[in-house]
PDB file of C-alpha atoms in Angstrom:
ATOM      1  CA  UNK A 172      11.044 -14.949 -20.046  1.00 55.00           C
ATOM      2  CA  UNK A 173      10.834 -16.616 -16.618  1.00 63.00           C
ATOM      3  CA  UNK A 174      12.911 -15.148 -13.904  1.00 88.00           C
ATOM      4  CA  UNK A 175      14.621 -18.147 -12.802  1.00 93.00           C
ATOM      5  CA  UNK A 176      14.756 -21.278 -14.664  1.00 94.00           C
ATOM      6  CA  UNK A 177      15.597 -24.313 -13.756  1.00 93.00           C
ATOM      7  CA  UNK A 178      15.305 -28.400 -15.446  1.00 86.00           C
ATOM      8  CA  UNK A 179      12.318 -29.763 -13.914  1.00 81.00           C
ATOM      9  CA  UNK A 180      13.764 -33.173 -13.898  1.00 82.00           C
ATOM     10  CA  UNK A 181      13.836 -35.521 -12.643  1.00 91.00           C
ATOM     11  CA  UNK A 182      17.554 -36.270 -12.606  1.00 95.00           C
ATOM     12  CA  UNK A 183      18.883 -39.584 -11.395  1.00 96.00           C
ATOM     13  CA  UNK A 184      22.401 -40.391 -10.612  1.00 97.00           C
ATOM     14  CA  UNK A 185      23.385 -43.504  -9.097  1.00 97.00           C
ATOM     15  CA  UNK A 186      24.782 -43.300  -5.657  1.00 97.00           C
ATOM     16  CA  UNK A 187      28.501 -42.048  -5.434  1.00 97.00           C
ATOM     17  CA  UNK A 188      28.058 -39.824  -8.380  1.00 97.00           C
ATOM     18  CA  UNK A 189      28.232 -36.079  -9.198  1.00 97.00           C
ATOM     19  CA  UNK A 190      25.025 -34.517  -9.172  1.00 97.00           C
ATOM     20  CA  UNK A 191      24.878 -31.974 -11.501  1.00 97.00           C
ATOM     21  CA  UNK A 192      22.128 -29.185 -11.154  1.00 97.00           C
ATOM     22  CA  UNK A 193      21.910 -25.859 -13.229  1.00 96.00           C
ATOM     23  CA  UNK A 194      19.534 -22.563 -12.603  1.00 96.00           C
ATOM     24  CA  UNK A 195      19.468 -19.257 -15.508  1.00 96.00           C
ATOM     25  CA  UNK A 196      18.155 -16.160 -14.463  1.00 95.00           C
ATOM     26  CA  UNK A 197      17.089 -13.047 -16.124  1.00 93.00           C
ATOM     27  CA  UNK A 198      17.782 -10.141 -14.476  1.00 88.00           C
ATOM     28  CA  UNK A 199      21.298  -8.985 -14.604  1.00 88.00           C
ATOM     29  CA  UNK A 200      20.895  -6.900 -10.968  1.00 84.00           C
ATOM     30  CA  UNK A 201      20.075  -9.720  -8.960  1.00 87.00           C
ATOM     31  CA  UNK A 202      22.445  -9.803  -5.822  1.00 84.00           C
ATOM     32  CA  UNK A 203      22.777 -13.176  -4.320  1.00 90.00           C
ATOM     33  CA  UNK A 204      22.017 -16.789  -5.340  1.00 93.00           C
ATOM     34  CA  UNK A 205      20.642 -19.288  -2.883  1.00 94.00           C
ATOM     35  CA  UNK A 206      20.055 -23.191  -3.497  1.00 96.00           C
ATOM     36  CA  UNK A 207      17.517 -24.807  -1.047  1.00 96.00           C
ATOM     37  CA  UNK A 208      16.750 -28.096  -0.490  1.00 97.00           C
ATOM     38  CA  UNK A 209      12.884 -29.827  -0.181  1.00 96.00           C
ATOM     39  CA  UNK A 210      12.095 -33.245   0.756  1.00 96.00           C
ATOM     40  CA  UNK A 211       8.777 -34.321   0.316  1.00 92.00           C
ATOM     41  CA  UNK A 212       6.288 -32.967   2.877  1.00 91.00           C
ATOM     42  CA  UNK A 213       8.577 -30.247   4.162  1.00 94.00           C
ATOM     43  CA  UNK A 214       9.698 -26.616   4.027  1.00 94.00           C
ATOM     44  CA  UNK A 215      12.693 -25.191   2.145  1.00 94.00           C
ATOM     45  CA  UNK A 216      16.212 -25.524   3.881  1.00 93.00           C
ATOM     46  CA  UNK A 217      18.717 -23.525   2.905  1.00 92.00           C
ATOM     47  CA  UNK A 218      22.001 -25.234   1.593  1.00 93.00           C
ATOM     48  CA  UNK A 219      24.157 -22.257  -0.014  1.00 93.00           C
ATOM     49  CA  UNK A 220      24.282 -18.874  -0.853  1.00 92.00           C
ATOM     50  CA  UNK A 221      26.682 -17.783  -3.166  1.00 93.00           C
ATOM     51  CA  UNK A 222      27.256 -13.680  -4.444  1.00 87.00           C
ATOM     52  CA  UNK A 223      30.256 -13.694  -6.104  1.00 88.00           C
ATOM     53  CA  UNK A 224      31.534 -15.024  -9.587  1.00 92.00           C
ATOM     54  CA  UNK A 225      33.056 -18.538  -8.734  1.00 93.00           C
ATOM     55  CA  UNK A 226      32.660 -21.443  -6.899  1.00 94.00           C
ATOM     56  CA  UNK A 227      32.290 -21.973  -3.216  1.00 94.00           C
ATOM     57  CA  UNK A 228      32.282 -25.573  -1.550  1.00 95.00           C
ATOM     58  CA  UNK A 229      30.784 -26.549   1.514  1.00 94.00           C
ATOM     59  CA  UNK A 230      31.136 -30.275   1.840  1.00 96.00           C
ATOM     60  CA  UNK A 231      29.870 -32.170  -0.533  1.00 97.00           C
ATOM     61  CA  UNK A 232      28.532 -29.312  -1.618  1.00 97.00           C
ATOM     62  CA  UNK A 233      29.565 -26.479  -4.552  1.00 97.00           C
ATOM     63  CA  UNK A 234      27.697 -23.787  -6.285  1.00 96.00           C
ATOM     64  CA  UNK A 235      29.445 -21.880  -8.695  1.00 97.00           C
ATOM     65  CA  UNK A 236      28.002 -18.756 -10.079  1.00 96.00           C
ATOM     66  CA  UNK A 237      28.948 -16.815 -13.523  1.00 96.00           C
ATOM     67  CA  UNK A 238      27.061 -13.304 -13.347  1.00 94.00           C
ATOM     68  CA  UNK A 239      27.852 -12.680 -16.976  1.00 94.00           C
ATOM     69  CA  UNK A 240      26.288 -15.975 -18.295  1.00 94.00           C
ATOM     70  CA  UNK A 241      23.580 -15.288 -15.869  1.00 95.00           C
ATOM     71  CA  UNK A 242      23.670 -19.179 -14.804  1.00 95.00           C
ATOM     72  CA  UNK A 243      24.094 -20.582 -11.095  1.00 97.00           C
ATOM     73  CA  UNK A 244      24.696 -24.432 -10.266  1.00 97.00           C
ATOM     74  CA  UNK A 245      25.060 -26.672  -7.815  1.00 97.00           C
ATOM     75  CA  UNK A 246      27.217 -29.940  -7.767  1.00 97.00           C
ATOM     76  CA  UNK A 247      26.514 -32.552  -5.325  1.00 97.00           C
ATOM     77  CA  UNK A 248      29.865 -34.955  -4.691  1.00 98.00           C
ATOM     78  CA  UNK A 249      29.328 -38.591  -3.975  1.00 97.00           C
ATOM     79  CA  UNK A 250      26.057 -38.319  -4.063  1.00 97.00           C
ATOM     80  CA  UNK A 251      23.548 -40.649  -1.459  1.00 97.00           C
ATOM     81  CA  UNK A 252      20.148 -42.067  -1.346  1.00 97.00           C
ATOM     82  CA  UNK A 253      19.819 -39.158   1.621  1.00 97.00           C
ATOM     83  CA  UNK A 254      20.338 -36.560  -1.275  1.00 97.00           C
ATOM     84  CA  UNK A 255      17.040 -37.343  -2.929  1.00 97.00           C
ATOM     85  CA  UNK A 256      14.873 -34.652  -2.825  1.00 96.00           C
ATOM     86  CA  UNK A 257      14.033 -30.846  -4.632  1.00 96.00           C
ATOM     87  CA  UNK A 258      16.279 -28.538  -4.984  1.00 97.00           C
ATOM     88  CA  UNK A 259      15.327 -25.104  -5.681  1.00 96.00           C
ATOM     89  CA  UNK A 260      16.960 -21.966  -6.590  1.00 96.00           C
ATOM     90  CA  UNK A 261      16.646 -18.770  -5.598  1.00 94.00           C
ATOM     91  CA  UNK A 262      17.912 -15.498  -6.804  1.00 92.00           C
ATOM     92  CA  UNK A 263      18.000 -12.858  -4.442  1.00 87.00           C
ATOM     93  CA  UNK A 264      16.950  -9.066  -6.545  1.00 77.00           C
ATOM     94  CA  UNK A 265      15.321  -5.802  -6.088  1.00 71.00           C
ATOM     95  CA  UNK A 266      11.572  -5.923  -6.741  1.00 67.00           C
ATOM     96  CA  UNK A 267       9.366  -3.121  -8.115  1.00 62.00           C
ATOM     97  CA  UNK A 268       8.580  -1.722  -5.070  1.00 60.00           C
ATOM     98  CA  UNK A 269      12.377  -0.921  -4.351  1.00 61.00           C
ATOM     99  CA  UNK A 270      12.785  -3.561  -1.794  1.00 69.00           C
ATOM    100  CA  UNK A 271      14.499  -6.818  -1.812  1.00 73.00           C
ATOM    101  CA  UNK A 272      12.829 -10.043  -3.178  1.00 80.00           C
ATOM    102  CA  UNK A 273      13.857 -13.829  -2.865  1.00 86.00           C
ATOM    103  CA  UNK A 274      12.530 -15.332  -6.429  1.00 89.00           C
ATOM    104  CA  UNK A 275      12.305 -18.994  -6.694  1.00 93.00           C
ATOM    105  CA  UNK A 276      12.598 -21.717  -9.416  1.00 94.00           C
ATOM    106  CA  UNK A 277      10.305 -24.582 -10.150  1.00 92.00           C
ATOM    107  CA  UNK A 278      12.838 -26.920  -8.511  1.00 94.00           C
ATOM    108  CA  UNK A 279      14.629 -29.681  -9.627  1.00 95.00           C
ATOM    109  CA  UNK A 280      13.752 -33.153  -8.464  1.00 95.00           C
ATOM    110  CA  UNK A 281      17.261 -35.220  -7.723  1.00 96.00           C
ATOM    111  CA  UNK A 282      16.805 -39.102  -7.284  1.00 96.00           C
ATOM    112  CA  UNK A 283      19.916 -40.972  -5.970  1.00 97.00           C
ATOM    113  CA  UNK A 284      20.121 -44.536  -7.028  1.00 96.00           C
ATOM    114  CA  UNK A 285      21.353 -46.952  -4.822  1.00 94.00           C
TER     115      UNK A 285
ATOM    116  CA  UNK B1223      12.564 -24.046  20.357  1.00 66.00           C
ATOM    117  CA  UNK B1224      11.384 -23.957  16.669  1.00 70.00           C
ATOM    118  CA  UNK B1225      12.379 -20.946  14.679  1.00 91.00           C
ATOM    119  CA  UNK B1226       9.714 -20.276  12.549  1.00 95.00           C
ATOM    120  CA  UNK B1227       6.155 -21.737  13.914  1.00 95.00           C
ATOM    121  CA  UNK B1228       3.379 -22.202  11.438  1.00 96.00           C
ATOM    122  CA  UNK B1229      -0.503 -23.063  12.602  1.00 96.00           C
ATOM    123  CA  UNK B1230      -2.160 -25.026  12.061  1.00 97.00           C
ATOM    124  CA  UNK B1231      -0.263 -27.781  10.772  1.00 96.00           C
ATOM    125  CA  UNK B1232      -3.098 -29.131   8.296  1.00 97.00           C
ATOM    126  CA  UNK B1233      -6.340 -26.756   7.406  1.00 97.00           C
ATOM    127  CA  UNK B1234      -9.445 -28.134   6.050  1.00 97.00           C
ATOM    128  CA  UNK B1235     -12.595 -26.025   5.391  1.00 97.00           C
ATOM    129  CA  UNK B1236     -15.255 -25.653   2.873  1.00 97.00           C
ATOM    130  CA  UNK B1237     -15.370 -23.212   0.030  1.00 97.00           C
ATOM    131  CA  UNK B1238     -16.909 -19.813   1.156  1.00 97.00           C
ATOM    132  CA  UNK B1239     -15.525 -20.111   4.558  1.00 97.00           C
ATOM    133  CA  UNK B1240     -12.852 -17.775   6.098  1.00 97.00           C
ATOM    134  CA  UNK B1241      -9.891 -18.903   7.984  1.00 97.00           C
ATOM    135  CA  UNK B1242      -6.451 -17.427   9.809  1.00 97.00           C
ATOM    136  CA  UNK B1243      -3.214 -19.088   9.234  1.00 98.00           C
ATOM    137  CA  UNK B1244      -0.878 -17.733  12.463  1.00 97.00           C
ATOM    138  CA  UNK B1245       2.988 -17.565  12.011  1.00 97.00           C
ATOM    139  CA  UNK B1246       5.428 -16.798  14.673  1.00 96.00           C
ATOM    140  CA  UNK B1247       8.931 -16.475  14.854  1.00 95.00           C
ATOM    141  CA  UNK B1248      11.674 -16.253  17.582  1.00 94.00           C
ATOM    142  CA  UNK B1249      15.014 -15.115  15.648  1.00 90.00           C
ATOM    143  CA  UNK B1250      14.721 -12.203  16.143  1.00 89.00           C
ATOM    144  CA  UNK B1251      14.425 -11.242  12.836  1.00 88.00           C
ATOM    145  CA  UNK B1252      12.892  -7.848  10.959  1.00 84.00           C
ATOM    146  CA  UNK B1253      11.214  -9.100   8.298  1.00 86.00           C
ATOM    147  CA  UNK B1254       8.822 -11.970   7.400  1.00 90.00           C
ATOM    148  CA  UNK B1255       6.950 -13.334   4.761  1.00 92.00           C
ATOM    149  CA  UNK B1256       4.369 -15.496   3.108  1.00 94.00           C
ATOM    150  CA  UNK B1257       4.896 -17.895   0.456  1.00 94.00           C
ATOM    151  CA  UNK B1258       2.265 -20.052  -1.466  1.00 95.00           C
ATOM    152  CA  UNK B1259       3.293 -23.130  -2.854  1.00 95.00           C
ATOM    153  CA  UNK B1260       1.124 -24.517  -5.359  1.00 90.00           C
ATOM    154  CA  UNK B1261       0.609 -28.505  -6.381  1.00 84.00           C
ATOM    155  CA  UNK B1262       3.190 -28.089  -9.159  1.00 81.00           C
ATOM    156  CA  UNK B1263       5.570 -27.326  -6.229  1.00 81.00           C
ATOM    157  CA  UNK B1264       5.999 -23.879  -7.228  1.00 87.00           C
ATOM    158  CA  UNK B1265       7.418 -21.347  -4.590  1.00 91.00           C
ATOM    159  CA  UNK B1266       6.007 -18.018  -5.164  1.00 91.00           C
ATOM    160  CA  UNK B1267       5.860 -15.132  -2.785  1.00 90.00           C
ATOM    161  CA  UNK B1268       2.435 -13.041  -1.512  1.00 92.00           C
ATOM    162  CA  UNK B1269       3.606 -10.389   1.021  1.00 89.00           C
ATOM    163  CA  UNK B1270       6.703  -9.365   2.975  1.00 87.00           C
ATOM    164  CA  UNK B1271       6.566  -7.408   6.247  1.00 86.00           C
ATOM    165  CA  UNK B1272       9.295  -5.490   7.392  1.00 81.00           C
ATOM    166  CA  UNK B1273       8.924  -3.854  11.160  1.00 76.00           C
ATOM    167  CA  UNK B1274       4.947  -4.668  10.709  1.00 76.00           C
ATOM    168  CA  UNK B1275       5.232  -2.921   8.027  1.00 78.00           C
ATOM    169  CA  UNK B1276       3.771  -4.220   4.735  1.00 80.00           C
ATOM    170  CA  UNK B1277       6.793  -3.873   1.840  1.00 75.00           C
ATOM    171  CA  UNK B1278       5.893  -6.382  -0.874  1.00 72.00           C
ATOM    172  CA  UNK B1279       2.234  -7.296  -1.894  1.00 73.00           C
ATOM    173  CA  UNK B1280       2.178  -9.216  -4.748  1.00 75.00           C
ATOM    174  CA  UNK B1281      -0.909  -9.926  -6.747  1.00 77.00           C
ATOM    175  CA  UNK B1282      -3.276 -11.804  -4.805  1.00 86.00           C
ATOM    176  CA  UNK B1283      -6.662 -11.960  -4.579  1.00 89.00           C
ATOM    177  CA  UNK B1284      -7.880  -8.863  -1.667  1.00 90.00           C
ATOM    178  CA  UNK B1285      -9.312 -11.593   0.346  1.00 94.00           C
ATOM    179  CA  UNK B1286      -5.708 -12.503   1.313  1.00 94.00           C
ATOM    180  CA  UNK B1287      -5.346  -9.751   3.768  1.00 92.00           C
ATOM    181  CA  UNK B1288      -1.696 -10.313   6.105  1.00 92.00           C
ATOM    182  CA  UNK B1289      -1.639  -8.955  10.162  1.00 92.00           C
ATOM    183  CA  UNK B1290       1.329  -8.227  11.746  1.00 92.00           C
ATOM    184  CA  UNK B1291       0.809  -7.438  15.325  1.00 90.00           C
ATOM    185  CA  UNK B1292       4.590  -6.983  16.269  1.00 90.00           C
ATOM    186  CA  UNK B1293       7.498  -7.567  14.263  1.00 87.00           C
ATOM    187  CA  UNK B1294       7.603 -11.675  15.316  1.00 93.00           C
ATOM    188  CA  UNK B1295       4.080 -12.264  14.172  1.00 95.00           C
ATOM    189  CA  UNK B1296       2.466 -12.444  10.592  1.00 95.00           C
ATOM    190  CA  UNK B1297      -0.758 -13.984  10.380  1.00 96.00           C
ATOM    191  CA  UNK B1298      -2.943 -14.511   7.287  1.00 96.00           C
ATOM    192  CA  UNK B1299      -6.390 -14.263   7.448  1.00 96.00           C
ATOM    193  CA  UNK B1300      -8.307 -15.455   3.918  1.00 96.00           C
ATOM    194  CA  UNK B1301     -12.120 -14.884   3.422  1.00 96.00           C
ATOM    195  CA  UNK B1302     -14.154 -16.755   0.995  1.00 97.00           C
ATOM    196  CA  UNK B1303     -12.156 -19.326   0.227  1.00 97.00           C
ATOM    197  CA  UNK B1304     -12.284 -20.976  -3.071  1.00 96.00           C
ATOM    198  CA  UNK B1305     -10.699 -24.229  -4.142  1.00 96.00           C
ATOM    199  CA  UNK B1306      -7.868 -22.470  -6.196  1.00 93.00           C
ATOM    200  CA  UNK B1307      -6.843 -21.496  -2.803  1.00 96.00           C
ATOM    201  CA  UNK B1308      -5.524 -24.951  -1.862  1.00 96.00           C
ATOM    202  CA  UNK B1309      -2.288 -24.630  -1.325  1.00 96.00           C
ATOM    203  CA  UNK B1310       0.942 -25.616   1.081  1.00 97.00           C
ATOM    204  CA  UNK B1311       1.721 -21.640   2.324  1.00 97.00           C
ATOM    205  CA  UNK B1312       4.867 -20.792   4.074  1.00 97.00           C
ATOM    206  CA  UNK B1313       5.992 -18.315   6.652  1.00 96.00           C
ATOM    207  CA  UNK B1314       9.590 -17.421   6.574  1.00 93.00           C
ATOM    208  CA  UNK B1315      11.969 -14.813   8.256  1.00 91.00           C
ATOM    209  CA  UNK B1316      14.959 -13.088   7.307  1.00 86.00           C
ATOM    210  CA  UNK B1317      17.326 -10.596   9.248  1.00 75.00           C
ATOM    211  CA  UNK B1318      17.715  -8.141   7.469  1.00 64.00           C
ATOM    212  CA  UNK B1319      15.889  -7.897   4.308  1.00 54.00           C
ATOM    213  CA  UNK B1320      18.082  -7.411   2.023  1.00 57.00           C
ATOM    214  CA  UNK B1321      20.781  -9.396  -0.018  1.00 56.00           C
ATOM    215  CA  UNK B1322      22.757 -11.938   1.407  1.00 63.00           C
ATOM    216  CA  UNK B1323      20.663 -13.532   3.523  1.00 71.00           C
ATOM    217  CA  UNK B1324      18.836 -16.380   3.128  1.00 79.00           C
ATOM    218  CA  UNK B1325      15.342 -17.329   4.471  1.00 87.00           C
ATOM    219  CA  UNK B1326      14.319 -19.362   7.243  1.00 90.00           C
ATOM    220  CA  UNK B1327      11.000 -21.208   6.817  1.00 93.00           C
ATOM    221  CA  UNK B1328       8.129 -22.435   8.742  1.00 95.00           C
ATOM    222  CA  UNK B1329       6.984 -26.378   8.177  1.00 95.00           C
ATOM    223  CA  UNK B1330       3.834 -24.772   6.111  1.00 96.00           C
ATOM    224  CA  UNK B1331       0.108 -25.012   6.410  1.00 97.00           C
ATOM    225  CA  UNK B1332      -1.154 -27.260   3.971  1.00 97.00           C
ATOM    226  CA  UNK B1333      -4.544 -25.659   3.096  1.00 97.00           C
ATOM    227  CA  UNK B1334      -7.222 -28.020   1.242  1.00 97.00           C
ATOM    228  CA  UNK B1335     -10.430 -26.678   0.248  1.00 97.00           C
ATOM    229  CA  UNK B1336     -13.318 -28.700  -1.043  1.00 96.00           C
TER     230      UNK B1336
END
């Protein structure tokens, strides 16, 4: 079983929509979840980090994360052109070697419509 | 004033040759990394440094071989590159290394060998 999974994609929504953008993961000790955002061409930027069961909003922004279902996802409100890009999550666990490891999805490619 | 620096920018080399990748970062944070991101645009990590001191090595190849001089420096040197090696890699930071922090990355080195 992968650690993190996410839906490839791509998703399109057309522009003013509600993005909708889910991430499983298999171990059940992981600590915090973390969504990043890629364009095309550049690194990673972080968008939100969430560690406890619920949702949190930033913006247009909310992740919502259910530790027992093992599933994280992000919602995108009124979504725009500018939102088109990867977004990746990341699930933040301890690693073999005792120390803490930031595990990454394959991303999920998000095309607005205009 | 960027955060985390990555160069070169673009690398270009035949196979067999050996070449540095130099990442530096003024956050102040402990610990850094290197990430390889591979054409299918997945994020997967190769070594963490805490304190210039080496605390995750994933499976890679022994001709990966990381340097960390001082804790705002990790360079990676590769010998004998081969063309599975091409690759966008990314530096990133994080202070401290452990669970709710997120990751700040560099703009990668995108790393074609032919």
């Amino acid at each position: 079983q992968k650690e993190v999974e996410q839906n490839s994609g791509p998703l399109s929504v057309p522009e003013g929509a509600i993005a909708s953008l889910n991430c499983t993961y298999s171990d059940r000790g992981s600590q915090s979840f973390f969504w990043y955002r890629q364009y095309s061409g550049k690194s990673p930027e972080l968008i939100m980090l969430i560690y406890s069961n619920g949702d949190k909003e930033d913006g247009r922004f909310t992740a919502q994360l259910n530790k027992a279902s093992q599933y994280v996802s992000l919602l995108i409100r009124d979504s725009q052109p500018s939102d088109s890009a990867t977004y990746l999550c990341a699930v933040m666990r301890i690693s073999g070697a005792g120390s803490y490891q930031l595990t990454f999805g394959k991303g999920t490619k998000l095309s607005v419509i205009p | 004033d960027t955060a985390v620096s990555q160069t070169p920018k673009y690398l270009v080399t035949q196979m067999g040759n050996d070449k540095s990748i130099k990442c530096e970062q003024n956050l102040g944070h402990d610990t850094m990394y290197w990430y390889k991101q591979d054409s299918k645009k997945f994020l997967k990590i190769m070594f963490s440094y805490n304190n210039k001191e080496l605390i995750i090595n994933e499976t890679v190849p022994n001709r990966f071989s990381p340097k960390s001089p001082d804790k705002a420096h990790l360079n990676l040197h590769i010998n004998s590159l081969e063309l599975g090696d091409s690759a966008v890699y990314f530096c990133a930071s994080s202070h401290p290394p452990t669970g709710n922090y997120g990751y700040t990355f560099g703009s990668g080195t995108r790393l074609t060998v032919v």
